[in-house]
Short mmCIF file of C-alpha atoms in Angstrom, two decimals:
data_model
loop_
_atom_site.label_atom_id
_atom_site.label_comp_id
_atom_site.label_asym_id
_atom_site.label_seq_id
_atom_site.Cartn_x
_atom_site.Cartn_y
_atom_site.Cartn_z
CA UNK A 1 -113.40 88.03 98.99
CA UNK A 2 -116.17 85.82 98.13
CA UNK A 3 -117.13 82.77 99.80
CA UNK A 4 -116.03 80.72 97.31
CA UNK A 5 -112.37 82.08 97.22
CA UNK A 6 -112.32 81.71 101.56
CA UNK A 7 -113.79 77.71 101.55
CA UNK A 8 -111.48 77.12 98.87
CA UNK A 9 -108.25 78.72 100.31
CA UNK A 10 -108.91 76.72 103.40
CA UNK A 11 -109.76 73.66 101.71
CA UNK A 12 -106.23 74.01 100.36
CA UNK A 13 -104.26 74.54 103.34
CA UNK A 14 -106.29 71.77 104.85
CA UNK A 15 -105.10 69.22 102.02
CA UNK A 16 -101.17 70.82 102.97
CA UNK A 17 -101.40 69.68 106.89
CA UNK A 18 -102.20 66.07 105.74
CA UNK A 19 -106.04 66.22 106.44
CA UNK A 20 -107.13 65.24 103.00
CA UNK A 21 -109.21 67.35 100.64
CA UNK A 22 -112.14 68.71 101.56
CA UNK A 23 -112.95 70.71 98.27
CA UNK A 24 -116.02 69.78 95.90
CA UNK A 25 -113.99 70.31 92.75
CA UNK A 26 -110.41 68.46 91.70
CA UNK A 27 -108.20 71.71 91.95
CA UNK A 28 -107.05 71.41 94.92
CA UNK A 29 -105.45 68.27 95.03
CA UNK A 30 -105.63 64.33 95.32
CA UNK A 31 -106.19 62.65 98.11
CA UNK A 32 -105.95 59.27 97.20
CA UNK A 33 -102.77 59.63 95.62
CA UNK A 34 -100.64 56.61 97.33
CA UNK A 35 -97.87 59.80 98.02
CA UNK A 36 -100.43 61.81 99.68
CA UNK A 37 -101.81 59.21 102.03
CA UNK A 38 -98.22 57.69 102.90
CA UNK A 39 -97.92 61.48 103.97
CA UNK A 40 -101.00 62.07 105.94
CA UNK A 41 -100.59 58.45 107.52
CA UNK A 42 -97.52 59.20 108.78
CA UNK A 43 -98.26 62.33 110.19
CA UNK A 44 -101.38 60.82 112.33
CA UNK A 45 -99.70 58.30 113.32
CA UNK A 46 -96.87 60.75 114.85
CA UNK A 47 -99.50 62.47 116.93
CA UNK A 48 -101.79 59.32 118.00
CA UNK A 49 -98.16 57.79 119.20
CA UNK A 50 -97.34 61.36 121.08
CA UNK A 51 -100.92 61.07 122.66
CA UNK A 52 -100.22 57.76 124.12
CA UNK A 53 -97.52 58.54 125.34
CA UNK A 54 -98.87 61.55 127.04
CA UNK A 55 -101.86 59.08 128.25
CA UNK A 56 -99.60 56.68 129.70
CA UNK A 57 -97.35 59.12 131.44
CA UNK A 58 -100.65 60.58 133.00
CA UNK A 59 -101.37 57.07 133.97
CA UNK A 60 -98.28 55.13 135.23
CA UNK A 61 -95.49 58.03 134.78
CA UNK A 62 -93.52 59.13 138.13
CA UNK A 63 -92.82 62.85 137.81
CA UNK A 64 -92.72 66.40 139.64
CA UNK A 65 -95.77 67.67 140.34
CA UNK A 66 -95.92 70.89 137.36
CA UNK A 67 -94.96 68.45 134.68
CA UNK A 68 -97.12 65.95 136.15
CA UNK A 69 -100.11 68.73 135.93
CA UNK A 70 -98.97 69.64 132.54
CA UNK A 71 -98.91 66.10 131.55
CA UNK A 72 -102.58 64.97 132.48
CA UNK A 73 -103.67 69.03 130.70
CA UNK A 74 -101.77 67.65 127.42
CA UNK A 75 -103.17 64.56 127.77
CA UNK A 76 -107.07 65.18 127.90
CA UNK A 77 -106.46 67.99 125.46
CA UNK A 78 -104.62 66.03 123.01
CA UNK A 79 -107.08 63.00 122.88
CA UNK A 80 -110.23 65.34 122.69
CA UNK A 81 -108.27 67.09 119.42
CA UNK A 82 -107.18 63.67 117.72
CA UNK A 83 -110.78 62.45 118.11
CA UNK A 84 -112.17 66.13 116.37
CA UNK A 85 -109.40 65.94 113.88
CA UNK A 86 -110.88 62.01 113.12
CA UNK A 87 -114.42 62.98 113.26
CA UNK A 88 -114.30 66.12 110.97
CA UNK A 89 -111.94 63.48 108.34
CA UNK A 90 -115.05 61.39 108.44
CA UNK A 91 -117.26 63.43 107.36
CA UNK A 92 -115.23 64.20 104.29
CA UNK A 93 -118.01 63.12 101.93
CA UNK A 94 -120.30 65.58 103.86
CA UNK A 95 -118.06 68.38 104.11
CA UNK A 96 -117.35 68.44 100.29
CA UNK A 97 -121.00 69.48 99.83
CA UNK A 98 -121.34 71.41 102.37
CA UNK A 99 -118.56 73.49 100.76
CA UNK A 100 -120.34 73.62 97.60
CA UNK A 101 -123.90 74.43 99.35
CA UNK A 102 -121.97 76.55 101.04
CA UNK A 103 -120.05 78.60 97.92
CA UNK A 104 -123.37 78.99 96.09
CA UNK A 105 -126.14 79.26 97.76
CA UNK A 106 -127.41 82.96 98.55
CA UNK A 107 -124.83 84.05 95.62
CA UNK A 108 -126.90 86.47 93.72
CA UNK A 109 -128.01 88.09 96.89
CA UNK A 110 -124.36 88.99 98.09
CA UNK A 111 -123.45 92.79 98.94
CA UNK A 112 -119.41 93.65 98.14
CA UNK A 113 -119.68 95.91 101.97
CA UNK A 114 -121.11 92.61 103.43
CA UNK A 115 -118.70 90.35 101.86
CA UNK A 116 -115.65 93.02 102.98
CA UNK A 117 -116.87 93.15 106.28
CA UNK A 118 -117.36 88.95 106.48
CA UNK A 119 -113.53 88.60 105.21
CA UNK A 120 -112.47 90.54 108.28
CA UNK A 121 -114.33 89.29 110.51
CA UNK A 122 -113.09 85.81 109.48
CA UNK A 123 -109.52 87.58 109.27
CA UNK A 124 -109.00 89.15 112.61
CA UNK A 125 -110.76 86.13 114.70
CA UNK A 126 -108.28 83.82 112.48
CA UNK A 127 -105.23 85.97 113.69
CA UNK A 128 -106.30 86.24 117.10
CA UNK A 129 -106.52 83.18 117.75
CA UNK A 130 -103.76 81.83 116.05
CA UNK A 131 -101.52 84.05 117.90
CA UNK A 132 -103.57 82.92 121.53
CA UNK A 133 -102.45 79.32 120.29
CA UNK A 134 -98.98 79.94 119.40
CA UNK A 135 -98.45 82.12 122.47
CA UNK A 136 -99.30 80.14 125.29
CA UNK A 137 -96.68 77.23 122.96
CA UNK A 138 -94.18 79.30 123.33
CA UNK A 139 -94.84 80.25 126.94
CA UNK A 140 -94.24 75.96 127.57
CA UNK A 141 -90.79 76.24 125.47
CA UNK A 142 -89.98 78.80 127.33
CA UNK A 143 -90.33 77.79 130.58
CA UNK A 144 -88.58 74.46 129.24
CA UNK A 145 -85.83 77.47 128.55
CA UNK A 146 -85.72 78.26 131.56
CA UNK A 147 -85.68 75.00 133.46
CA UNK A 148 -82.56 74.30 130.94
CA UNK A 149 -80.89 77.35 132.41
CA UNK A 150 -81.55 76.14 136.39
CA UNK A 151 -79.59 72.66 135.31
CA UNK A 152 -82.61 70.85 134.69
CA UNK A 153 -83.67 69.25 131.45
CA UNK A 154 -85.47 70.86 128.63
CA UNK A 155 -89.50 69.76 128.68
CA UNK A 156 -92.51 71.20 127.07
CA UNK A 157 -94.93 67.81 126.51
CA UNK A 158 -94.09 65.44 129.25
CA UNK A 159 -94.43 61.62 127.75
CA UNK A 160 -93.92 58.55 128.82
CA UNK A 161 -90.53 57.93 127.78
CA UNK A 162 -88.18 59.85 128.87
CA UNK A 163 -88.20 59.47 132.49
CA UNK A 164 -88.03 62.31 134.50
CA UNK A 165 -84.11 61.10 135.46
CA UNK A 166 -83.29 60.40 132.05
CA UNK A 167 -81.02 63.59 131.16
CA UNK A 168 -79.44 61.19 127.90
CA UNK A 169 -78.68 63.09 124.39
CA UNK A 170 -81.18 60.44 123.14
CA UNK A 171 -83.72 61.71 125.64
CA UNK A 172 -83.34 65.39 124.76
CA UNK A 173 -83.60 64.48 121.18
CA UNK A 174 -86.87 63.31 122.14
CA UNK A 175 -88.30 65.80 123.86
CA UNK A 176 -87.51 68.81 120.89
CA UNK A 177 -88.89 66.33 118.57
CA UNK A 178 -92.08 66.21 120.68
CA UNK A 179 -92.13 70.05 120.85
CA UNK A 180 -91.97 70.06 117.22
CA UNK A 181 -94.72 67.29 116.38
CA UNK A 182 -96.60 69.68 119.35
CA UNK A 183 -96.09 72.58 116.82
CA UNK A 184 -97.43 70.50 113.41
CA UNK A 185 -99.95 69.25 115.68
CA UNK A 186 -101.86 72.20 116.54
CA UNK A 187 -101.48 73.80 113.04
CA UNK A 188 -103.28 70.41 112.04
CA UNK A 189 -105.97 71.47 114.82
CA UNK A 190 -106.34 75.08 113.62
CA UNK A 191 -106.59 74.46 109.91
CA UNK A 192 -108.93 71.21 109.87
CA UNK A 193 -111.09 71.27 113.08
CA UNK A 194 -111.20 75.09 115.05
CA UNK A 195 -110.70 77.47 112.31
CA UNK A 196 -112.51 75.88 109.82
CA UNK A 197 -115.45 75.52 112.50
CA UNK A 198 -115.24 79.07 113.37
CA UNK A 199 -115.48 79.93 109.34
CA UNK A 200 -118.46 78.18 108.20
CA UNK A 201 -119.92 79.08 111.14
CA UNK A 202 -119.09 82.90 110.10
CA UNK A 203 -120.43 82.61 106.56
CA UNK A 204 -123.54 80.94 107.52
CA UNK A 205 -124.46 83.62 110.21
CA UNK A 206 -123.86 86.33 106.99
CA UNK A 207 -125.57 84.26 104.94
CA UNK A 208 -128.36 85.20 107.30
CA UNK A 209 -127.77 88.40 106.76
CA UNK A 210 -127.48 89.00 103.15
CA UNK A 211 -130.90 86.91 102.81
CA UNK A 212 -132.01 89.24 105.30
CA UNK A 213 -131.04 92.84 104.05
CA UNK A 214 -132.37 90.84 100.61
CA UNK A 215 -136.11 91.12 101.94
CA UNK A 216 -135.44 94.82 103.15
CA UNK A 217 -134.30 95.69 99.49
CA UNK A 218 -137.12 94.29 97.56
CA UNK A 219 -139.46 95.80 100.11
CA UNK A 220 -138.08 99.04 99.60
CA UNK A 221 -138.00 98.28 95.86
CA UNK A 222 -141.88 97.53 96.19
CA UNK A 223 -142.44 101.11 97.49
CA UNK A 224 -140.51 103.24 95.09
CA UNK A 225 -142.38 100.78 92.19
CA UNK A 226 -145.14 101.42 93.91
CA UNK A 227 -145.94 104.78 93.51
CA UNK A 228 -145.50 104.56 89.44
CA UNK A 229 -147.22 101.27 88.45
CA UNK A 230 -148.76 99.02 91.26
CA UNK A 231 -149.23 95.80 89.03
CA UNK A 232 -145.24 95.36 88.15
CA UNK A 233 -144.59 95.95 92.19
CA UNK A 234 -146.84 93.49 93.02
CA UNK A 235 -145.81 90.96 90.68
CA UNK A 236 -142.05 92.05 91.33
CA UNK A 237 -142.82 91.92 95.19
CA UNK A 238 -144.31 88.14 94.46
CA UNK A 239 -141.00 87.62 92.31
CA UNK A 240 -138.58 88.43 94.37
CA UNK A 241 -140.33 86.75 97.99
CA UNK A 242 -140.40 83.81 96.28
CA UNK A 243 -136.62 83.50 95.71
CA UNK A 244 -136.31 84.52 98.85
CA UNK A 245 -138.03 81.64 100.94
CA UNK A 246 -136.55 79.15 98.33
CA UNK A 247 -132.66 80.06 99.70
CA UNK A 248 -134.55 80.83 103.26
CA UNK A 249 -135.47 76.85 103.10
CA UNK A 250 -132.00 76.28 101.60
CA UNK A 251 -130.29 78.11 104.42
CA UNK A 252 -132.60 75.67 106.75
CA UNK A 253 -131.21 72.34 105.12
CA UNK A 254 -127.80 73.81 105.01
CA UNK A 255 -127.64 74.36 108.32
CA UNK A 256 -128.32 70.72 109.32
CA UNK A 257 -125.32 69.82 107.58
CA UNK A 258 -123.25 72.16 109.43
CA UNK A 259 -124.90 70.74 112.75
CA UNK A 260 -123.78 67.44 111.64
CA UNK A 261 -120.23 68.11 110.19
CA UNK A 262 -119.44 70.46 113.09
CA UNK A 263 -122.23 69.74 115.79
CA UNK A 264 -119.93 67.65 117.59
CA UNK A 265 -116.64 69.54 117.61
CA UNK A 266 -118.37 72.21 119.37
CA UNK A 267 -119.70 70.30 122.02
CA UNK A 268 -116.48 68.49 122.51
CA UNK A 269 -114.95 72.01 122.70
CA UNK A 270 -117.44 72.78 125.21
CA UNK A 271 -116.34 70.37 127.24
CA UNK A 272 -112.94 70.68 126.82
CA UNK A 273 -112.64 74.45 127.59
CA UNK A 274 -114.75 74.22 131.04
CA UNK A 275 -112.65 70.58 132.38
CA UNK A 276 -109.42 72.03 131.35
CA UNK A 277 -109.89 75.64 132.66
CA UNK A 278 -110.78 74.25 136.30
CA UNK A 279 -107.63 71.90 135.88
CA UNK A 280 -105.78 74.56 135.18
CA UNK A 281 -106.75 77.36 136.97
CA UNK A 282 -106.40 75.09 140.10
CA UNK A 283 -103.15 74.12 139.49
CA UNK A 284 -101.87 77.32 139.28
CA UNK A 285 -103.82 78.83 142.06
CA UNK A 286 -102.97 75.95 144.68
CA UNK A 287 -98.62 75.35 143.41
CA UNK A 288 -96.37 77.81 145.12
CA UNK A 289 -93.55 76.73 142.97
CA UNK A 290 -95.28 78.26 139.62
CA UNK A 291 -93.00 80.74 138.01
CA UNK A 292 -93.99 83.88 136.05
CA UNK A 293 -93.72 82.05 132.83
CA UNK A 294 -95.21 79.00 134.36
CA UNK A 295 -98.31 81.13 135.10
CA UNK A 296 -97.92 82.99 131.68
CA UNK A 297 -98.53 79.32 129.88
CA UNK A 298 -101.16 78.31 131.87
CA UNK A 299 -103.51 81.86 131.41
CA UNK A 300 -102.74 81.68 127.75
CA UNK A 301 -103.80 77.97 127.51
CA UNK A 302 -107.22 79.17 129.18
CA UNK A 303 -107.40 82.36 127.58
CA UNK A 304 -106.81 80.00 124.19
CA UNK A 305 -109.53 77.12 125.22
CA UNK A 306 -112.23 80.05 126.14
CA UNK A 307 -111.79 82.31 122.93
CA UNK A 308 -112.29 79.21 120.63
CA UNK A 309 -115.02 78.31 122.78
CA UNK A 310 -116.53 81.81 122.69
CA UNK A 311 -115.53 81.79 118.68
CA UNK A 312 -118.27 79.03 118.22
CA UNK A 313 -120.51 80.05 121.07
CA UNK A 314 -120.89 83.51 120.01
CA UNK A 315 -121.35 82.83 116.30
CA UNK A 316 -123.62 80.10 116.71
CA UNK A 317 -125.42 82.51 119.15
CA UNK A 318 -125.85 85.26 116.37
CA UNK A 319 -126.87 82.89 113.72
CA UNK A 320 -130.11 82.62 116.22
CA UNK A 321 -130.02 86.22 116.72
CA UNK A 322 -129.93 86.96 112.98
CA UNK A 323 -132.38 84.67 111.99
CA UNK A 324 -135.01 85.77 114.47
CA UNK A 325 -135.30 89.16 112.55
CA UNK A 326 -136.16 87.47 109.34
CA UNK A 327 -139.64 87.48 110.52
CA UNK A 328 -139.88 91.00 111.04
CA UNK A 329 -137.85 91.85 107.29
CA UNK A 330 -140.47 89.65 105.51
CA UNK A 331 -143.51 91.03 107.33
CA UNK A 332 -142.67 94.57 106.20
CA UNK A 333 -142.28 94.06 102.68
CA UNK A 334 -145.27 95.54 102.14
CA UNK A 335 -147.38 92.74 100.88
CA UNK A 336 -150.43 94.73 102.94
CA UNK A 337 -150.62 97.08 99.87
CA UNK A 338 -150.86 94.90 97.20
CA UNK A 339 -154.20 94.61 95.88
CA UNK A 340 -155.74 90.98 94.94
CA UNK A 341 -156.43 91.56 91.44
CA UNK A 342 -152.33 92.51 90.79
CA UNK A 343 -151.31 88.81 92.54
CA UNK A 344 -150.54 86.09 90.57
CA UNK A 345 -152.66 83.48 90.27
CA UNK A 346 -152.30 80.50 93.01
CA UNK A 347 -149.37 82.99 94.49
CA UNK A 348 -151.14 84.86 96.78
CA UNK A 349 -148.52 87.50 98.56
CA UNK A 350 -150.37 87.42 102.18
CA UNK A 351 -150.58 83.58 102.71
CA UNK A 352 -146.74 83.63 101.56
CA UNK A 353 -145.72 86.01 104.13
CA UNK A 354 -147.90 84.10 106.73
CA UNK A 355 -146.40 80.87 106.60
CA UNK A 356 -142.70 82.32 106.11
CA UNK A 357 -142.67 83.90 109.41
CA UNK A 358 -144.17 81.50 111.25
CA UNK A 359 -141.21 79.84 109.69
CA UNK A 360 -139.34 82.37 110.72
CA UNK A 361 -140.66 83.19 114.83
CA UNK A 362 -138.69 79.97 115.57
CA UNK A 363 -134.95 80.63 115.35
CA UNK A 364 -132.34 78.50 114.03
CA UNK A 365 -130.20 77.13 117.04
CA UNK A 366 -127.68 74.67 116.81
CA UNK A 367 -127.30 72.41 119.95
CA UNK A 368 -124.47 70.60 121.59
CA UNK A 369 -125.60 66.93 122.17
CA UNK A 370 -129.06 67.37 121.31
CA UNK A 371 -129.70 69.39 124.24
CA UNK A 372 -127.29 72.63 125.55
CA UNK A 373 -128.07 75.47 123.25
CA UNK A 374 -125.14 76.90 121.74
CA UNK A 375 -125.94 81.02 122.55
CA UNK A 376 -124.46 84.13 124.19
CA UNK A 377 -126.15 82.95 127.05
CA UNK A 378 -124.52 79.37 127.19
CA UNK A 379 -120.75 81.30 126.99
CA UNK A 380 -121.36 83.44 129.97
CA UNK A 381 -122.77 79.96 131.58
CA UNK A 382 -119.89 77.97 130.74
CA UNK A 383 -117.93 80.92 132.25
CA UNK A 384 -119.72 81.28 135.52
CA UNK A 385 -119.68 77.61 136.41
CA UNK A 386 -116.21 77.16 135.38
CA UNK A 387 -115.47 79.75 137.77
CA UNK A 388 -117.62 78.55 140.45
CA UNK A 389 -116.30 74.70 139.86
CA UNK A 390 -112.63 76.49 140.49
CA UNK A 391 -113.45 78.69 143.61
CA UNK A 392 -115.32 75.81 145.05
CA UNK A 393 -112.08 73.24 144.98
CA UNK A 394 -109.91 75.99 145.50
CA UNK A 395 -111.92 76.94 149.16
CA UNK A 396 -111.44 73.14 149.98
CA UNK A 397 -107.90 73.04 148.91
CA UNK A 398 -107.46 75.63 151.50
CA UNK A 399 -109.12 74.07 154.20
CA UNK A 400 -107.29 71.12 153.83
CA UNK A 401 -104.12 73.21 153.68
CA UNK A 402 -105.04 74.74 156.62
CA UNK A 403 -105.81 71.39 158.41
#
């Protein structure tokens, strides 16, 4: 499937959850239409009104201690994905090109076993984490299930209203309608923020790639040309380079743009995935009242927040990966072998090749907040220090116990 075809199938499903459209061209649908925005109003305004409630139950709300621990999780979680939701609306304008920058640029280059191998990739990370999502939801309804069967009420997103007491029809009402609006909500959340992330993030690192295998081709081109007429390999050596460090600078500006549009989604992810692990992890390893299910929800939550962190980590990581063998593909095209007099005039094929990888010895890496690097290495970080936050408060919970 081309890359076209992908931005644009998400671009539609984004305009169906109420997020607006994000696609270049008119086709998939209006926007501004006074329908459409009554829609998508209404639908933000649902979950902002959920996530104050969720904020002021953390806050002021009087409750057990699991749904008070699931409460303050929802909480921080929901805020951090209303304000990622917001920020990636805002950069609408930005996004639209970005699209179209996206769709077009490295085109002609594009391999069908590249592009089959992209839509996969894309595909199974999609699914996986969808499913990672949706699982550790349906963990919370059914531990609200199973609270319902002990003679307690039915909770999965503890708010401020109802109190914990309040066992009314109205109050039950309540809490499936938040379950439901939790539902909407995170299909929102996968569709316009997290999968939509992890995509562009996925073309861009094959963009890499294809520009990549691109230089290998023509260089391999140059030798078979070689060896029958050495003034049309040189000048289709000089040819084809050429192209290739114009969508090589391309790539370069495009990739600001998706440091921009996406830069700070990551780094809230970042954030979220390490705070809300320890939270969780804690909260599990210090309650003695946690069920089987109640333990199910929690390691799917943080099995959830690390794969979308590792999602972005990981591809960001290989887009630096990726683009630190450019240098090495454009150095062996073969531009030692061509002789002067064969090189176009004012195009000379060494001094090309020079200044494209020095270009090229400094990788592209995208950064969270200007400053933590988004790599391999920064996933296995986040990992070990989340771990070492958790033992550390868990070895002091104990002592206190203990006390």
């Amino acid at each position: 499937m081309r890359d076209f075809n992908i931005l644009k199938s998400f671009s539609q499903k984004i305009y169906f959850v109420g997020s607006g459209n994000f696609w270049y061209e008119g086709e998939v649908g209006d926007d501004r239409n006074s329908i459409y925005r009554i829609y998508s109003v209404i639908l933000f305004f649902i979950y902002g009104s959920m996530t104050v409630l969720e904020i002021f139950a953390a806050l002021f709300g009087n409750f057990p201690k699991d749904e008070k621990g699931d409460c303050v999780t929802f909480a921080v979680s929901h805020t951090i994905v209303m304000i990622k939701m917001c920020y990636v609306i805002g950069n609408k304008q930005l996004i639209r090109k970005l699209n179209y920058d996206m769709a077009t640029v490295c085109e002609e280059f594009e391999e069908t076993s590249l592009q089959t191998k992209k839509y996969y990739n894309i595909k199974v990370n999609l699914i996986a984490y969808f499913v990672a999502v949706y699982f550790s939801a349906a963990c919370f309804v059914f531990e609200g299930l199973r609270k319902v069967k002990e003679g307690s009420h039915f909770v999965t997103i503890v708010t401020y209203y109802p109190s914990f007491e309040d066992d009314s029809f109205p109050a039950t009402v309540f809490r499936i309608y938040c379950t439901i609006v939790l539902f909407m909500m995170m299909l929102s959340m996968i569709m316009t923020v997290d999968a939509f992330t992890m995509v562009n993030l996925i073309i861009f690192k094959y963009k890499i790639i294809t520009l990549r295998r691109y230089f290998e081709r023509i260089s391999q081109d140059f030798k078979e040309m070689h060896k029958i007429n050495q003034r049309l390999a040189v000048e289709h050596l000089a040819k084809g380079l050429i192209k290739g460090f114009k969508v090589n600078k391309e790539l370069l500006r495009i990739l600001k743009d998706i440091d921009k549009a996406f830069g700070f989604v990551i780094a809230l992810q970042l954030c979220q995935s390490s705070g809300s692990a320890v939270s969780l992890l804690l909260q599990m390893a210090i309650s003695d009242e946690l069920t089987f299910v109640g333990k199910l929800k929690i390691m799917f939550f943080v099995i959830a927040l690390f794969f979308l962190l590792g999602l972005f980590l990981c591809n960001a990581g290989e887009i630096t990966y990726q683009s630190a063998q450019l240098a090495d593909s454009i150095f062996y095209c073969g531009w030692h072998e061509c002789l002067w007099e064969y090189q176009p005039e004012g195009k000379k094929i060494g001094q090309m090749v020079l200044i494209a990888c020095m270009q090229a010895q400094k990788p592209l890496v995208l950064k969270a907040f200007k400053m933590i690097e988004l790599t391999y290495g920064t996933f296995l970080l986040v990992i070990k220090t989340t771990y070492s936050i958790f033992a550390l408060f868990n070895a002091q919970s104990g002592k206190s116990e203990y006390k």
